[in-house]
C-alpha positions as a printed Julia matrix, in Angstrom:
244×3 Matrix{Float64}:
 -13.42  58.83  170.35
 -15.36  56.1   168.53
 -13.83  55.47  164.89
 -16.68  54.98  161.94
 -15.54  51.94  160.13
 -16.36  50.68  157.09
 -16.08  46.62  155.99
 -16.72  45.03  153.12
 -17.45  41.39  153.15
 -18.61  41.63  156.13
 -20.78  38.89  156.78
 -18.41  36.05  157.13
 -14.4   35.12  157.24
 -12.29  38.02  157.74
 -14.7   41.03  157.53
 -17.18  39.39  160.46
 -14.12  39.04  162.65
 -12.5   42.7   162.31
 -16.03  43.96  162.79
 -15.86  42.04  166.03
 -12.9   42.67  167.02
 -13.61  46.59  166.27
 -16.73  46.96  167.85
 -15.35  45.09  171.35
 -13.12  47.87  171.33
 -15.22  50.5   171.28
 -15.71  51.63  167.33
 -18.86  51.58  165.51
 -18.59  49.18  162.56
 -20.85  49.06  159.95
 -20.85  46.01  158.18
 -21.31  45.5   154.11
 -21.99  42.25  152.24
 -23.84  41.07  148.98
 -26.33  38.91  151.03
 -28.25  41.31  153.08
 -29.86  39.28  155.3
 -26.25  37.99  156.15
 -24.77  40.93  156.99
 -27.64  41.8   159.37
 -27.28  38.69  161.39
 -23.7   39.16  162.02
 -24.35  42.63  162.97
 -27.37  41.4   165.48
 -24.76  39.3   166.79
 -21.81  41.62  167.53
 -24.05  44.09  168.95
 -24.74  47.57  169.14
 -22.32  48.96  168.05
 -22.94  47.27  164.54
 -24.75  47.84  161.63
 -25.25  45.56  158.27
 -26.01  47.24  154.53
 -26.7   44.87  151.61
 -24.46  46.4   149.34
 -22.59  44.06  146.3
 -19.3   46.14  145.99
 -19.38  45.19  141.86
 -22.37  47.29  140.95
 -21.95  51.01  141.06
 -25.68  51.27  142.12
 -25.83  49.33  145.42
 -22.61  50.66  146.64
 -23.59  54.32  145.79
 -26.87  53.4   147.85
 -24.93  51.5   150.69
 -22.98  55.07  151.23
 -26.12  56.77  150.88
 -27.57  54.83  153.83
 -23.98  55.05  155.95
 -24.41  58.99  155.33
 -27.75  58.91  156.61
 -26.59  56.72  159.5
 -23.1   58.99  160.16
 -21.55  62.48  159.5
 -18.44  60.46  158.53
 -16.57  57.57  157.92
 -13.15  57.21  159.68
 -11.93  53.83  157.79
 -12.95  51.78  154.66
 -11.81  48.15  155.01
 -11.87  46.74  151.0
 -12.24  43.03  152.19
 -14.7   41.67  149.87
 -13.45  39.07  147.23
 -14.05  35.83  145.21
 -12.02  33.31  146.03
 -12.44  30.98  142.88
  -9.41  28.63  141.56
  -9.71  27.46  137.88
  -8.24  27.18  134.25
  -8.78  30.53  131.96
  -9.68  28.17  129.6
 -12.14  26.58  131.37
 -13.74  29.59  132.55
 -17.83  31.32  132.52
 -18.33  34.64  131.7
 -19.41  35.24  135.28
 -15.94  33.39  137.01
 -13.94  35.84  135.19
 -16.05  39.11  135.27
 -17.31  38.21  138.46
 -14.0   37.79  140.05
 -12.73  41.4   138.07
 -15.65  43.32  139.02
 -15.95  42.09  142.82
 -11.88  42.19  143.67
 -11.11  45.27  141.54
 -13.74  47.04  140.87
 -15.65  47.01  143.91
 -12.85  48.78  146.07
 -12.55  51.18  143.46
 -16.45  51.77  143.7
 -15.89  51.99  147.01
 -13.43  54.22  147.58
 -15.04  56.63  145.27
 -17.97  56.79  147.73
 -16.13  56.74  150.88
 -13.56  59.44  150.1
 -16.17  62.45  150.49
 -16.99  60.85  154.01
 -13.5   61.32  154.98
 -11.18  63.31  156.08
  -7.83  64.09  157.41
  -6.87  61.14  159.82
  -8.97  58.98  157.37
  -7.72  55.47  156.51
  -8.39  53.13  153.41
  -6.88  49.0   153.47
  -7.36  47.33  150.29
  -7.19  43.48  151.51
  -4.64  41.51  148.63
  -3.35  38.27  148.42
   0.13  36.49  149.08
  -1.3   34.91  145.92
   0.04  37.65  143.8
   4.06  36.89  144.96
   3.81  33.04  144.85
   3.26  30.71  141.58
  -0.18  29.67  142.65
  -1.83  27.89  139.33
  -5.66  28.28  138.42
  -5.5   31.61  140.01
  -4.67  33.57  136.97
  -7.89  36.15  137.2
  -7.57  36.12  141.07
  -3.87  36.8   141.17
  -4.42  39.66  137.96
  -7.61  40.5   140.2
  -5.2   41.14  143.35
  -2.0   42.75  141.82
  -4.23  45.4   140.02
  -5.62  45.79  143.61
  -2.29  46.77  144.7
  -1.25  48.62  142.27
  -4.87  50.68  142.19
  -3.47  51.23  146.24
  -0.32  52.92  145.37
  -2.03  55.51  142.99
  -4.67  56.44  145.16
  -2.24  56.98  148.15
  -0.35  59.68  145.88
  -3.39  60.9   144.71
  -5.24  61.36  148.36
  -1.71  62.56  149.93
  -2.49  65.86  150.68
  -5.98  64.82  151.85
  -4.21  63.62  154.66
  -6.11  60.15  154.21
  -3.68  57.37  154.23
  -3.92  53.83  152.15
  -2.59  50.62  152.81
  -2.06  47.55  151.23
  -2.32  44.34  153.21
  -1.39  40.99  151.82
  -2.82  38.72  153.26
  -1.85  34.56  153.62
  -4.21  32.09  154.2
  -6.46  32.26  157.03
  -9.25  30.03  158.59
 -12.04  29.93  160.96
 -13.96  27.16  162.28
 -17.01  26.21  160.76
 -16.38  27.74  157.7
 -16.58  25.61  154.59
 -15.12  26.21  151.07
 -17.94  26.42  148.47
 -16.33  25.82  145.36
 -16.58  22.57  142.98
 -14.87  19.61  144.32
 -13.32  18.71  140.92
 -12.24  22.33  140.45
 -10.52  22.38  144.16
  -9.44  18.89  143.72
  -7.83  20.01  140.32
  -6.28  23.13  142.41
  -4.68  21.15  144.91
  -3.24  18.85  142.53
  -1.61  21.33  140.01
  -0.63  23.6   143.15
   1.41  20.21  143.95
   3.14  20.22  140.76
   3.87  23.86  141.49
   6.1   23.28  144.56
   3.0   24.21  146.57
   1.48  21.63  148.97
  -1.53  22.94  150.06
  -1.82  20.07  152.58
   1.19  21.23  154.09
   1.11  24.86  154.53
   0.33  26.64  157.42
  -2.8   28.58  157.92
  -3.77  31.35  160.15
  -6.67  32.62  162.26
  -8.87  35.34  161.33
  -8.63  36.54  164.64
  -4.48  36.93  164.74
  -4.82  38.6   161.61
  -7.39  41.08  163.06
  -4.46  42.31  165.34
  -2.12  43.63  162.19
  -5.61  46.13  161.14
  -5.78  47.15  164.69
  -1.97  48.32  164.66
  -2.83  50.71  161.27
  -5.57  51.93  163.16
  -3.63  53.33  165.66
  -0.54  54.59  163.65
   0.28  58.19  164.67
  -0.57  60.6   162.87
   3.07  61.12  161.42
   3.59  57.53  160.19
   1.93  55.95  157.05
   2.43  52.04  156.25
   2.26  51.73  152.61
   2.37  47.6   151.87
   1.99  45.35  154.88
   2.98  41.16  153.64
   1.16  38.7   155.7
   2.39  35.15  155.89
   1.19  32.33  158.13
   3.6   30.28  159.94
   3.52  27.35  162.25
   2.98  28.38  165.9
């Protein structure tokens, strides 16, 4: 039976390819992203099977009106991918109001918002990944609100798995290592990513150097939770890329 599946950040990057993958393989995804008009072209373009909500995961409004619509749409949801995230490197000290309670709100907050609205779509069999970063286990510099971001992420996953255990919904955390797909560019300030790469350097981190994976073999690690049995649960999943 077609699963009901949830995605945040849908519109580009990882989300856009699970949602792909997914809906190839018979689910219905339904596809959530800040820029509405994004999210509905990626959904024209996978099909069918695929719907796109505006919904910006930070503000407790949209997403209780994205969940609204999804209700409308389905009698339930079957899985709730947390993917959405800002991806910003820079100095505390150098940092906007918006950089840091952007990033908070958006990596933290937003799955939390989330979840909230998901869980009474759910039920037994029902599956939540919260979408972290290797970023939180390696000395990455400029990341210090990202990392904090992630790890709370994390932790946030290992309380709501005890407290949604006898639900008989599952949670997992997947850690994710870089990941690329073509075409897409990084939008952030050259001087800040410039900066990044040069203090990552000094880290014992050469960015240069490291490998990267594809969206697309990640995509194969969400399928395998998807299809756990029913008596097996994977808590933390770490992602790394490596040279093929």
């Amino acid at each position: 039976m077609s699963k009901i599946i949830a995605i945040t950040g849908a519109g580009v990057g990882l989300g856009r390819a699970l949602a792909r993958r997914f809906a190839s393989e018979g689910e219905t995804v339904v596809l959530l992203g800040r820029t509405a008009s994004k999210v509905a072209a990626a959904a024209a373009e996978i099909g069918e099977r695929a719907s796109g909500i505006g919904c910006d995961v930070g503000n407790p409004e949209s997403v209780r009106a994205a969940f609204t619509q999804i209700a409308e749409r389905h009698a339930h949801i079957d899985v709730l991918i947390n993917n959405a995230a800002i991806f910003e490197p820079f100095q505390v000290v150098n940092a906007t109001d918006e950089q840091i309670l952007g990033t908070i709100t958006t990596n933290l907050a937003g799955p939390m918002l989330c979840a909230r609205s998901a869980i009474p779509l759910m039920s037994a069999g029902g599956l939540i990944i919260n979408v972290s970063s290797e970023s939180v286990g390696l000395p990455f510099p400029h990341l210090s609100v990202y990392q904090s971001s992630k790890a709370g992420l994390e932790r946030f996953s290992e309380s709501l798995r005890a407290e949604l255990e006898d639900s008989g919904i599952r949670v997992t955390n997947v850690r994710a290592g870089q990941m690329f797909e073509e075409g897409k560019e990084w939008n952030v300030n050259r001087d800040d990513a410039i900066a990044f790469h040069q203090a990552a350097l000094k880290a014992g981190l050469n960015l240069g150097e490291r490998p990267i994976s594809s969206f697309e073999s990640v995509t194969d690690i969400f399928r395998a939770l998807l299809d756990l049995p029913a008596d097996l649960q994977a808590a933390a999943i770490n992602l790394h890329a490596r040279k093929a």
